[in-house]
PDB file of C-alpha atoms in Angstrom:
ATOM      1  CA  MET F   1      -4.047 -32.648 -36.120  1.00 71.00           C
ATOM      2  CA  HIS F   2      -2.597 -29.688 -34.236  1.00 77.00           C
ATOM      3  CA  SER F   3      -4.138 -26.334 -33.380  1.00 79.00           C
ATOM      4  CA  GLU F   4      -2.645 -23.086 -32.122  1.00 80.00           C
ATOM      5  CA  LYS F   5      -4.626 -19.894 -31.666  1.00 81.00           C
ATOM      6  CA  SER F   6      -3.851 -16.219 -31.193  1.00 82.00           C
ATOM      7  CA  VAL F   7      -6.928 -14.210 -30.265  1.00 82.00           C
ATOM      8  CA  LEU F   8      -6.522 -10.772 -31.834  1.00 83.00           C
ATOM      9  CA  ARG F   9      -9.996  -9.173 -31.706  1.00 81.00           C
ATOM     10  CA  LEU F  10      -9.095  -6.988 -34.671  1.00 85.00           C
ATOM     11  CA  ALA F  11     -12.702  -5.849 -35.069  1.00 81.00           C
ATOM     12  CA  GLU F  12     -12.151  -3.914 -31.857  1.00 82.00           C
ATOM     13  CA  GLN F  13      -8.856  -2.469 -33.065  1.00 86.00           C
ATOM     14  CA  LEU F  14     -10.434  -0.293 -35.746  1.00 85.00           C
ATOM     15  CA  THR F  15     -10.029   3.434 -35.167  1.00 88.00           C
ATOM     16  CA  PRO F  16     -12.965   5.900 -35.391  1.00 88.00           C
ATOM     17  CA  GLY F  17     -11.702   6.651 -38.890  1.00 90.00           C
ATOM     18  CA  GLY F  18     -12.023   3.014 -39.918  1.00 89.00           C
ATOM     19  CA  GLU F  19      -8.334   2.088 -39.988  1.00 93.00           C
ATOM     20  CA  LEU F  20      -6.722  -0.841 -38.229  1.00 92.00           C
ATOM     21  CA  SER F  21      -4.741   0.663 -35.363  1.00 93.00           C
ATOM     22  CA  LYS F  22      -0.964   0.369 -35.087  1.00 94.00           C
ATOM     23  CA  ALA F  23      -1.429  -1.927 -32.091  1.00 93.00           C
ATOM     24  CA  GLY F  24      -3.793  -4.101 -34.105  1.00 92.00           C
ATOM     25  CA  ALA F  25      -1.379  -4.261 -37.027  1.00 94.00           C
ATOM     26  CA  ASP F  26       1.485  -5.109 -34.649  1.00 95.00           C
ATOM     27  CA  ASP F  27      -0.576  -7.928 -33.138  1.00 94.00           C
ATOM     28  CA  LEU F  28      -1.386  -9.236 -36.599  1.00 94.00           C
ATOM     29  CA  VAL F  29       2.280  -9.317 -37.627  1.00 95.00           C
ATOM     30  CA  THR F  30       3.171 -11.140 -34.410  1.00 94.00           C
ATOM     31  CA  ALA F  31       0.390 -13.686 -34.911  1.00 93.00           C
ATOM     32  CA  VAL F  32       1.428 -14.398 -38.490  1.00 93.00           C
ATOM     33  CA  GLU F  33       5.054 -14.799 -37.452  1.00 93.00           C
ATOM     34  CA  SER F  34       4.025 -17.193 -34.693  1.00 93.00           C
ATOM     35  CA  ALA F  35       1.819 -19.224 -37.023  1.00 91.00           C
ATOM     36  CA  LYS F  36       4.556 -19.389 -39.658  1.00 92.00           C
ATOM     37  CA  ASP F  37       7.039 -20.628 -37.076  1.00 93.00           C
ATOM     38  CA  ALA F  38       4.562 -23.240 -35.832  1.00 91.00           C
ATOM     39  CA  ALA F  39       3.957 -24.466 -39.382  1.00 90.00           C
ATOM     40  CA  ALA F  40       7.689 -24.860 -39.936  1.00 92.00           C
ATOM     41  CA  ARG F  41       8.158 -26.613 -36.610  1.00 92.00           C
ATOM     42  CA  LEU F  42       5.361 -29.075 -37.390  1.00 91.00           C
ATOM     43  CA  GLY F  43       6.647 -29.812 -40.869  1.00 90.00           C
ATOM     44  CA  CYS F  44       3.746 -28.355 -42.850  1.00 86.00           C
ATOM     45  CA  GLU F  45       4.321 -28.720 -46.568  1.00 83.00           C
ATOM     46  CA  GLU F  46       1.955 -25.914 -47.513  1.00 82.00           C
ATOM     47  CA  VAL F  47       0.898 -22.723 -45.798  1.00 83.00           C
ATOM     48  CA  MET F  48      -2.212 -20.790 -46.788  1.00 80.00           C
ATOM     49  CA  ALA F  49      -3.126 -17.641 -44.912  1.00 88.00           C
ATOM     50  CA  PHE F  50      -6.365 -15.704 -44.983  1.00 88.00           C
ATOM     51  CA  ALA F  51      -7.981 -12.729 -43.328  1.00 89.00           C
ATOM     52  CA  THR F  52     -11.629 -11.806 -42.911  1.00 88.00           C
ATOM     53  CA  SER F  53     -13.855  -8.877 -42.013  1.00 85.00           C
ATOM     54  CA  ALA F  54     -11.656  -6.694 -39.793  1.00 85.00           C
ATOM     55  CA  VAL F  55      -8.791  -6.614 -42.283  1.00 90.00           C
ATOM     56  CA  ARG F  56     -11.156  -6.588 -45.258  1.00 90.00           C
ATOM     57  CA  GLU F  57     -12.973  -3.475 -44.086  1.00 88.00           C
ATOM     58  CA  ALA F  58     -10.049  -1.513 -42.672  1.00 91.00           C
ATOM     59  CA  LYS F  59      -9.357   1.563 -44.791  1.00 94.00           C
ATOM     60  CA  ASN F  60      -5.634   0.922 -44.493  1.00 94.00           C
ATOM     61  CA  SER F  61      -5.898  -2.792 -45.305  1.00 93.00           C
ATOM     62  CA  ALA F  62      -3.523  -2.595 -48.286  1.00 94.00           C
ATOM     63  CA  LYS F  63      -0.848  -0.984 -46.124  1.00 95.00           C
ATOM     64  CA  VAL F  64      -1.350  -3.517 -43.335  1.00 94.00           C
ATOM     65  CA  LEU F  65      -1.209  -6.475 -45.727  1.00 95.00           C
ATOM     66  CA  ALA F  66       1.977  -5.107 -47.299  1.00 96.00           C
ATOM     67  CA  ARG F  67       3.544  -4.733 -43.868  1.00 95.00           C
ATOM     68  CA  VAL F  68       2.639  -8.314 -42.938  1.00 94.00           C
ATOM     69  CA  ALA F  69       4.157  -9.609 -46.162  1.00 94.00           C
ATOM     70  CA  ASP F  70       7.309  -7.533 -45.704  1.00 96.00           C
ATOM     71  CA  ARG F  71       7.838  -8.591 -42.086  1.00 94.00           C
ATOM     72  CA  THR F  72       6.871 -12.258 -42.346  1.00 93.00           C
ATOM     73  CA  GLY F  73       7.061 -13.257 -45.986  1.00 93.00           C
ATOM     74  CA  VAL F  74       3.445 -14.415 -45.754  1.00 92.00           C
ATOM     75  CA  GLU F  75       0.864 -12.951 -48.110  1.00 91.00           C
ATOM     76  CA  LEU F  76      -2.524 -12.825 -46.447  1.00 91.00           C
ATOM     77  CA  ARG F  77      -5.391 -13.310 -48.863  1.00 89.00           C
ATOM     78  CA  VAL F  78      -8.555 -11.428 -47.895  1.00 91.00           C
ATOM     79  CA  LEU F  79     -11.828 -13.317 -48.101  1.00 92.00           C
ATOM     80  CA  SER F  80     -14.946 -11.441 -49.107  1.00 93.00           C
ATOM     81  CA  GLY F  81     -17.980 -11.705 -46.844  1.00 93.00           C
ATOM     82  CA  THR F  82     -19.725 -13.767 -49.492  1.00 95.00           C
ATOM     83  CA  ASP F  83     -16.800 -16.192 -49.648  1.00 95.00           C
ATOM     84  CA  GLU F  84     -16.885 -16.535 -45.863  1.00 96.00           C
ATOM     85  CA  ALA F  85     -20.549 -17.496 -46.053  1.00 97.00           C
ATOM     86  CA  ARG F  86     -19.983 -19.893 -48.966  1.00 97.00           C
ATOM     87  CA  LEU F  87     -17.042 -21.697 -47.386  1.00 96.00           C
ATOM     88  CA  THR F  88     -18.777 -22.026 -44.024  1.00 97.00           C
ATOM     89  CA  PHE F  89     -21.801 -23.434 -45.831  1.00 98.00           C
ATOM     90  CA  LEU F  90     -19.571 -25.979 -47.582  1.00 97.00           C
ATOM     91  CA  ALA F  91     -18.206 -27.174 -44.238  1.00 97.00           C
ATOM     92  CA  VAL F  92     -21.686 -27.563 -42.771  1.00 98.00           C
ATOM     93  CA  ARG F  93     -22.939 -29.395 -45.871  1.00 98.00           C
ATOM     94  CA  ARG F  94     -20.053 -31.855 -45.699  1.00 97.00           C
ATOM     95  CA  TRP F  95     -20.651 -32.400 -41.984  1.00 97.00           C
ATOM     96  CA  TYR F  96     -24.359 -33.214 -42.309  1.00 97.00           C
ATOM     97  CA  GLY F  97     -24.393 -34.657 -45.821  1.00 95.00           C
ATOM     98  CA  TRP F  98     -26.989 -34.527 -48.568  1.00 93.00           C
ATOM     99  CA  SER F  99     -29.744 -36.025 -46.402  1.00 93.00           C
ATOM    100  CA  ALA F 100     -29.916 -32.730 -44.497  1.00 95.00           C
ATOM    101  CA  GLY F 101     -31.831 -31.224 -47.436  1.00 96.00           C
ATOM    102  CA  GLN F 102     -32.062 -27.461 -47.614  1.00 97.00           C
ATOM    103  CA  LEU F 103     -29.666 -25.965 -45.074  1.00 98.00           C
ATOM    104  CA  LEU F 104     -29.811 -22.529 -43.486  1.00 98.00           C
ATOM    105  CA  VAL F 105     -26.443 -21.694 -41.919  1.00 98.00           C
ATOM    106  CA  LEU F 106     -25.663 -18.845 -39.505  1.00 98.00           C
ATOM    107  CA  ASP F 107     -22.207 -17.776 -38.338  1.00 98.00           C
ATOM    108  CA  ILE F 108     -21.449 -14.907 -35.941  1.00 97.00           C
ATOM    109  CA  GLY F 109     -17.864 -13.706 -36.080  1.00 92.00           C
ATOM    110  CA  GLY F 110     -16.175 -10.791 -34.420  1.00 89.00           C
ATOM    111  CA  GLY F 111     -16.798  -8.382 -37.266  1.00 90.00           C
ATOM    112  CA  SER F 112     -19.637  -9.880 -39.269  1.00 94.00           C
ATOM    113  CA  LEU F 113     -22.637 -12.174 -39.422  1.00 97.00           C
ATOM    114  CA  GLU F 114     -22.706 -14.671 -42.289  1.00 97.00           C
ATOM    115  CA  ILE F 115     -25.828 -16.378 -43.587  1.00 98.00           C
ATOM    116  CA  ALA F 116     -26.058 -19.001 -46.329  1.00 98.00           C
ATOM    117  CA  MET F 117     -28.832 -21.218 -47.620  1.00 98.00           C
ATOM    118  CA  GLY F 118     -29.242 -23.923 -50.221  1.00 97.00           C
ATOM    119  CA  ARG F 119     -29.660 -27.595 -51.136  1.00 96.00           C
ATOM    120  CA  ASP F 120     -26.333 -28.091 -52.881  1.00 95.00           C
ATOM    121  CA  GLU F 121     -22.712 -27.530 -51.834  1.00 94.00           C
ATOM    122  CA  GLU F 122     -22.921 -24.068 -53.368  1.00 96.00           C
ATOM    123  CA  PRO F 123     -25.573 -21.977 -51.575  1.00 97.00           C
ATOM    124  CA  VAL F 124     -28.240 -20.084 -53.473  1.00 97.00           C
ATOM    125  CA  LEU F 125     -28.013 -17.349 -50.832  1.00 98.00           C
ATOM    126  CA  ALA F 126     -24.756 -16.133 -49.258  1.00 98.00           C
ATOM    127  CA  GLU F 127     -24.826 -12.899 -47.271  1.00 97.00           C
ATOM    128  CA  SER F 128     -22.492 -11.075 -44.904  1.00 97.00           C
ATOM    129  CA  LEU F 129     -23.638  -8.276 -42.615  1.00 97.00           C
ATOM    130  CA  PRO F 130     -21.444  -6.073 -40.364  1.00 94.00           C
ATOM    131  CA  LEU F 131     -23.105  -7.422 -37.214  1.00 96.00           C
ATOM    132  CA  GLY F 132     -20.300  -9.323 -35.522  1.00 95.00           C
ATOM    133  CA  ALA F 133     -20.109  -9.683 -31.751  1.00 95.00           C
ATOM    134  CA  GLY F 134     -16.934  -7.633 -31.399  1.00 91.00           C
ATOM    135  CA  ARG F 135     -18.075  -4.890 -33.741  1.00 92.00           C
ATOM    136  CA  THR F 136     -21.473  -4.631 -32.053  1.00 96.00           C
ATOM    137  CA  THR F 137     -19.827  -4.411 -28.637  1.00 95.00           C
ATOM    138  CA  ARG F 138     -17.473  -1.665 -29.809  1.00 92.00           C
ATOM    139  CA  THR F 139     -20.056   0.435 -31.622  1.00 93.00           C
ATOM    140  CA  ARG F 140     -23.152  -0.010 -29.449  1.00 97.00           C
ATOM    141  CA  PHE F 141     -22.028  -0.353 -25.826  1.00 97.00           C
ATOM    142  CA  LYS F 142     -20.304   2.227 -23.673  1.00 97.00           C
ATOM    143  CA  HIS F 143     -20.788   0.438 -20.347  1.00 97.00           C
ATOM    144  CA  ASP F 144     -19.815  -2.939 -18.876  1.00 96.00           C
ATOM    145  CA  PRO F 145     -22.313  -4.427 -18.322  1.00 96.00           C
ATOM    146  CA  PRO F 146     -24.380  -2.533 -20.901  1.00 98.00           C
ATOM    147  CA  THR F 147     -27.194  -0.392 -19.584  1.00 98.00           C
ATOM    148  CA  ARG F 148     -30.832  -1.291 -20.068  1.00 97.00           C
ATOM    149  CA  SER F 149     -31.225   1.508 -22.604  1.00 98.00           C
ATOM    150  CA  GLU F 150     -28.204   0.234 -24.577  1.00 98.00           C
ATOM    151  CA  LEU F 151     -29.677  -3.259 -24.665  1.00 98.00           C
ATOM    152  CA  VAL F 152     -33.100  -2.074 -25.808  1.00 98.00           C
ATOM    153  CA  ALA F 153     -31.697   0.295 -28.436  1.00 98.00           C
ATOM    154  CA  THR F 154     -29.288  -2.326 -29.790  1.00 98.00           C
ATOM    155  CA  SER F 155     -32.022  -4.945 -30.027  1.00 98.00           C
ATOM    156  CA  ALA F 156     -34.254  -2.555 -31.980  1.00 98.00           C
ATOM    157  CA  TRP F 157     -31.335  -1.545 -34.208  1.00 98.00           C
ATOM    158  CA  LEU F 158     -30.547  -5.186 -34.987  1.00 98.00           C
ATOM    159  CA  ASP F 159     -34.177  -5.841 -35.902  1.00 98.00           C
ATOM    160  CA  ASP F 160     -33.970  -3.025 -38.417  1.00 98.00           C
ATOM    161  CA  GLN F 161     -30.657  -4.250 -39.834  1.00 98.00           C
ATOM    162  CA  LEU F 162     -32.031  -7.760 -40.376  1.00 98.00           C
ATOM    163  CA  THR F 163     -35.287  -6.853 -42.125  1.00 97.00           C
ATOM    164  CA  GLU F 164     -33.939  -7.204 -45.652  1.00 97.00           C
ATOM    165  CA  LEU F 165     -32.142 -10.431 -44.796  1.00 97.00           C
ATOM    166  CA  ALA F 166     -35.406 -11.965 -43.599  1.00 97.00           C
ATOM    167  CA  ARG F 167     -37.031 -11.081 -46.905  1.00 97.00           C
ATOM    168  CA  LYS F 168     -34.227 -12.747 -48.866  1.00 97.00           C
ATOM    169  CA  VAL F 169     -34.295 -15.917 -46.784  1.00 97.00           C
ATOM    170  CA  THR F 170     -38.081 -16.212 -47.059  1.00 96.00           C
ATOM    171  CA  LYS F 171     -37.790 -16.111 -50.837  1.00 95.00           C
ATOM    172  CA  TRP F 172     -36.071 -19.515 -50.837  1.00 96.00           C
ATOM    173  CA  GLY F 173     -38.652 -21.327 -48.740  1.00 95.00           C
ATOM    174  CA  GLU F 174     -38.435 -23.273 -45.491  1.00 96.00           C
ATOM    175  CA  PRO F 175     -35.100 -24.849 -44.553  1.00 97.00           C
ATOM    176  CA  ASP F 176     -34.997 -28.521 -43.640  1.00 97.00           C
ATOM    177  CA  ARG F 177     -32.243 -27.917 -41.110  1.00 98.00           C
ATOM    178  CA  VAL F 178     -31.062 -24.732 -39.411  1.00 98.00           C
ATOM    179  CA  VAL F 179     -27.440 -24.792 -38.300  1.00 98.00           C
ATOM    180  CA  ALA F 180     -25.199 -22.352 -36.433  1.00 98.00           C
ATOM    181  CA  THR F 181     -21.404 -22.337 -36.281  1.00 96.00           C
ATOM    182  CA  SER F 182     -18.690 -20.263 -34.571  1.00 91.00           C
ATOM    183  CA  LYS F 183     -17.404 -19.810 -31.057  1.00 92.00           C
ATOM    184  CA  THR F 184     -20.202 -17.370 -30.192  1.00 95.00           C
ATOM    185  CA  PHE F 185     -22.967 -19.861 -30.921  1.00 97.00           C
ATOM    186  CA  ARG F 186     -21.044 -22.694 -29.253  1.00 96.00           C
ATOM    187  CA  SER F 187     -20.586 -20.638 -26.083  1.00 96.00           C
ATOM    188  CA  LEU F 188     -24.252 -19.656 -25.987  1.00 97.00           C
ATOM    189  CA  ALA F 189     -25.327 -23.258 -26.489  1.00 97.00           C
ATOM    190  CA  ARG F 190     -22.975 -24.453 -23.744  1.00 97.00           C
ATOM    191  CA  LEU F 191     -24.338 -21.837 -21.328  1.00 97.00           C
ATOM    192  CA  THR F 192     -27.878 -23.023 -22.026  1.00 97.00           C
ATOM    193  CA  GLY F 193     -27.090 -26.654 -21.261  1.00 96.00           C
ATOM    194  CA  ALA F 194     -25.452 -28.148 -24.367  1.00 97.00           C
ATOM    195  CA  ALA F 195     -22.831 -30.833 -23.838  1.00 96.00           C
ATOM    196  CA  PRO F 196     -19.240 -29.661 -23.252  1.00 93.00           C
ATOM    197  CA  SER F 197     -16.607 -30.090 -25.948  1.00 90.00           C
ATOM    198  CA  ALA F 198     -15.172 -33.016 -23.991  1.00 93.00           C
ATOM    199  CA  ALA F 199     -18.270 -35.025 -24.922  1.00 96.00           C
ATOM    200  CA  GLY F 200     -17.031 -35.115 -28.519  1.00 94.00           C
ATOM    201  CA  PRO F 201     -18.078 -33.481 -31.803  1.00 93.00           C
ATOM    202  CA  ARG F 202     -20.808 -35.992 -32.655  1.00 94.00           C
ATOM    203  CA  VAL F 203     -23.039 -35.132 -29.694  1.00 97.00           C
ATOM    204  CA  ARG F 204     -26.086 -33.176 -30.846  1.00 97.00           C
ATOM    205  CA  ARG F 205     -26.058 -29.645 -29.456  1.00 98.00           C
ATOM    206  CA  THR F 206     -28.813 -27.060 -29.861  1.00 98.00           C
ATOM    207  CA  LEU F 207     -29.698 -23.499 -28.925  1.00 98.00           C
ATOM    208  CA  THR F 208     -33.370 -22.579 -28.511  1.00 98.00           C
ATOM    209  CA  ASP F 209     -34.919 -19.130 -28.557  1.00 98.00           C
ATOM    210  CA  THR F 210     -36.457 -19.714 -25.114  1.00 98.00           C
ATOM    211  CA  ALA F 211     -33.148 -20.730 -23.552  1.00 98.00           C
ATOM    212  CA  LEU F 212     -31.367 -17.824 -25.213  1.00 98.00           C
ATOM    213  CA  ARG F 213     -33.910 -15.334 -23.903  1.00 98.00           C
ATOM    214  CA  GLN F 214     -33.461 -16.666 -20.367  1.00 98.00           C
ATOM    215  CA  LEU F 215     -29.676 -16.602 -20.708  1.00 98.00           C
ATOM    216  CA  LEU F 216     -29.680 -12.996 -21.923  1.00 98.00           C
ATOM    217  CA  ALA F 217     -31.677 -11.897 -18.910  1.00 97.00           C
ATOM    218  CA  PHE F 218     -28.903 -13.385 -16.764  1.00 97.00           C
ATOM    219  CA  ILE F 219     -25.687 -12.443 -18.561  1.00 98.00           C
ATOM    220  CA  SER F 220     -26.752  -8.911 -19.519  1.00 98.00           C
ATOM    221  CA  ARG F 221     -26.461  -7.881 -15.868  1.00 97.00           C
ATOM    222  CA  MET F 222     -22.950  -9.271 -15.420  1.00 97.00           C
ATOM    223  CA  PRO F 223     -19.665  -7.443 -16.068  1.00 97.00           C
ATOM    224  CA  SER F 224     -17.311  -9.162 -18.487  1.00 96.00           C
ATOM    225  CA  ALA F 225     -14.924 -10.147 -15.675  1.00 96.00           C
ATOM    226  CA  ASP F 226     -17.683 -12.238 -14.117  1.00 97.00           C
ATOM    227  CA  LEU F 227     -18.792 -13.651 -17.469  1.00 97.00           C
ATOM    228  CA  ALA F 228     -15.256 -14.951 -17.978  1.00 96.00           C
ATOM    229  CA  GLN F 229     -15.783 -17.232 -14.977  1.00 95.00           C
ATOM    230  CA  LEU F 230     -18.657 -19.065 -16.643  1.00 95.00           C
ATOM    231  CA  GLU F 231     -17.966 -22.478 -18.138  1.00 90.00           C
ATOM    232  CA  GLY F 232     -17.404 -22.285 -21.869  1.00 87.00           C
ATOM    233  CA  VAL F 233     -16.587 -18.561 -21.894  1.00 92.00           C
ATOM    234  CA  SER F 234     -13.005 -17.450 -22.445  1.00 87.00           C
ATOM    235  CA  SER F 235     -11.633 -14.313 -20.822  1.00 88.00           C
ATOM    236  CA  SER F 236     -10.598 -13.002 -24.241  1.00 84.00           C
ATOM    237  CA  ARG F 237     -14.179 -13.058 -25.526  1.00 89.00           C
ATOM    238  CA  SER F 238     -16.303 -12.569 -22.402  1.00 95.00           C
ATOM    239  CA  HIS F 239     -16.764  -8.853 -23.045  1.00 95.00           C
ATOM    240  CA  GLN F 240     -18.532  -9.514 -26.355  1.00 95.00           C
ATOM    241  CA  LEU F 241     -20.795 -12.340 -25.160  1.00 97.00           C
ATOM    242  CA  VAL F 242     -23.828 -10.135 -24.545  1.00 98.00           C
ATOM    243  CA  ALA F 243     -23.586  -8.498 -27.965  1.00 98.00           C
ATOM    244  CA  GLY F 244     -23.191 -11.913 -29.572  1.00 98.00           C
ATOM    245  CA  ALA F 245     -26.282 -13.146 -27.747  1.00 98.00           C
ATOM    246  CA  LEU F 246     -28.262 -10.115 -28.946  1.00 98.00           C
ATOM    247  CA  VAL F 247     -27.189 -10.729 -32.548  1.00 98.00           C
ATOM    248  CA  ALA F 248     -28.128 -14.410 -32.246  1.00 98.00           C
ATOM    249  CA  GLN F 249     -31.492 -13.583 -30.712  1.00 98.00           C
ATOM    250  CA  ALA F 250     -32.318 -10.903 -33.278  1.00 98.00           C
ATOM    251  CA  THR F 251     -31.359 -13.207 -36.147  1.00 98.00           C
ATOM    252  CA  MET F 252     -33.504 -16.033 -34.805  1.00 98.00           C
ATOM    253  CA  ARG F 253     -36.372 -13.600 -34.289  1.00 98.00           C
ATOM    254  CA  ALA F 254     -36.079 -12.087 -37.760  1.00 98.00           C
ATOM    255  CA  LEU F 255     -36.014 -15.502 -39.432  1.00 98.00           C
ATOM    256  CA  GLY F 256     -38.613 -17.100 -37.157  1.00 97.00           C
ATOM    257  CA  LEU F 257     -36.234 -19.778 -35.853  1.00 98.00           C
ATOM    258  CA  PRO F 258     -37.170 -21.504 -32.580  1.00 98.00           C
ATOM    259  CA  GLU F 259     -34.056 -23.696 -32.531  1.00 98.00           C
ATOM    260  CA  LEU F 260     -30.559 -23.939 -34.027  1.00 98.00           C
ATOM    261  CA  GLU F 261     -28.328 -26.989 -34.242  1.00 98.00           C
ATOM    262  CA  ILE F 262     -24.661 -26.357 -33.512  1.00 98.00           C
ATOM    263  CA  CYS F 263     -22.140 -27.635 -36.065  1.00 98.00           C
ATOM    264  CA  PRO F 264     -18.493 -28.154 -35.029  1.00 96.00           C
ATOM    265  CA  TRP F 265     -17.232 -27.339 -38.518  1.00 96.00           C
ATOM    266  CA  ALA F 266     -17.075 -23.761 -39.772  1.00 95.00           C
ATOM    267  CA  LEU F 267     -14.981 -21.503 -42.024  1.00 93.00           C
ATOM    268  CA  ARG F 268     -11.601 -23.092 -41.294  1.00 90.00           C
ATOM    269  CA  GLU F 269     -12.878 -26.521 -42.273  1.00 93.00           C
ATOM    270  CA  GLY F 270     -14.559 -25.064 -45.347  1.00 94.00           C
ATOM    271  CA  VAL F 271     -11.245 -23.586 -46.471  1.00 91.00           C
ATOM    272  CA  ILE F 272      -9.481 -26.920 -45.984  1.00 89.00           C
ATOM    273  CA  LEU F 273     -12.192 -28.854 -47.790  1.00 93.00           C
ATOM    274  CA  ARG F 274     -12.162 -26.501 -50.764  1.00 91.00           C
ATOM    275  CA  ARG F 275      -8.389 -26.713 -50.943  1.00 88.00           C
ATOM    276  CA  LEU F 276      -8.579 -30.511 -50.945  1.00 89.00           C
ATOM    277  CA  ASP F 277     -11.186 -30.341 -53.691  1.00 88.00           C
ATOM    278  CA  HIS F 278      -8.649 -28.451 -55.792  1.00 82.00           C
ATOM    279  CA  SER F 279      -5.625 -30.531 -54.908  1.00 74.00           C
ATOM    280  CA  ASN F 280      -4.076 -29.823 -58.294  1.00 52.00           C
ATOM    281  CA  GLY F 281      -2.400 -26.883 -56.551  1.00 48.00           C
ATOM    282  CA  ALA F 282      -4.627 -24.027 -57.677  1.00 43.00           C
ATOM    283  CA  ASP F 283      -5.608 -21.899 -54.702  1.00 44.00           C
ATOM    284  CA  GLU F 284      -9.117 -20.962 -55.733  1.00 44.00           C
ATOM    285  CA  THR F 285     -10.293 -20.059 -52.269  1.00 39.00           C
ATOM    286  CA  GLY F 286      -8.039 -17.069 -51.663  1.00 37.00           C
ATOM    287  CA  ALA F 287      -7.790 -18.596 -48.227  1.00 35.00           C
ATOM    288  CA  GLY F 288      -5.604 -20.657 -45.995  1.00 36.00           C
ATOM    289  CA  LEU F 289      -4.540 -22.832 -43.147  1.00 37.00           C
ATOM    290  CA  VAL F 290      -2.184 -20.651 -41.091  1.00 39.00           C
ATOM    291  CA  GLY F 291      -5.019 -19.163 -39.104  1.00 39.00           C
ATOM    292  CA  ARG F 292      -8.018 -16.888 -39.215  1.00 40.00           C
ATOM    293  CA  PHE F 293      -6.057 -13.729 -38.537  1.00 39.00           C
ATOM    294  CA  GLY F 294      -8.732 -10.989 -38.952  1.00 39.00           C
ATOM    295  CA  ALA F 295     -11.311 -13.390 -37.774  1.00 36.00           C
ATOM    296  CA  GLN F 296      -9.787 -14.207 -34.446  1.00 41.00           C
ATOM    297  CA  GLU F 297     -12.049 -11.308 -33.760  1.00 44.00           C
ATOM    298  CA  ASP F 298     -14.271 -14.012 -32.434  1.00 43.00           C
ATOM    299  CA  ARG F 299     -14.485 -17.394 -34.008  1.00 50.00           C
TER     300      ARG F 299
END
């Protein structure tokens, strides 16, 4: 197993007109080239590349994808928000197994929030909302740290955005297990006392609403440069930590969730698992293993 990451934050590279900026497109090309070279160096027999919300929603996505293909020879396949939710759910189901019963899975990315629910490997509910940590930071905050009025207004706005989601989730009854994935949730859990990654993936890690509320009161007063000094927070994502915490808190509040369990598997693992399920060579996921280029917004 080998991992290489290029943090692009493409959700923050969208122009006011909704296009991916030239700088963002340049970064994407560079990241794909780097990933392709790494795959060749490591002897990968198959390369699958996928992009998520930032590329998916950019008005110039077709042009950007064509440029990537022309420059690198790699064709990025764009996942829909629903597919993101479904594949993340698959990864969580495989991690916990059938004994977990009805799962409710939450995933905060840079551009979007994914929610899925169900008792099988295919969720009965799979939703994607444009409430990612990077997007929320870019569209809601003008100050670092955000002002009190920005925090209050964003919290109220998130409550409004999540009303319909709460209705849909309630329709399917109570979950037996509530699980969160993604770097945002892992960072928040670590900051509230969860075991570090060095303790291994099998250690149970949780995030409670009480701990999150206390953490928000602390981090919302800190500039991103200071947040980057906290254990478990990378300098590339520190500026969107507060927004991510607000999205997490609002989602837990809307769904009445006092606690989340953190799962180490997420979209990447879901893509791999689905590919292995279809090992006859048919790429039914529209997804891949090179990297989450569009989604290194956050995850």
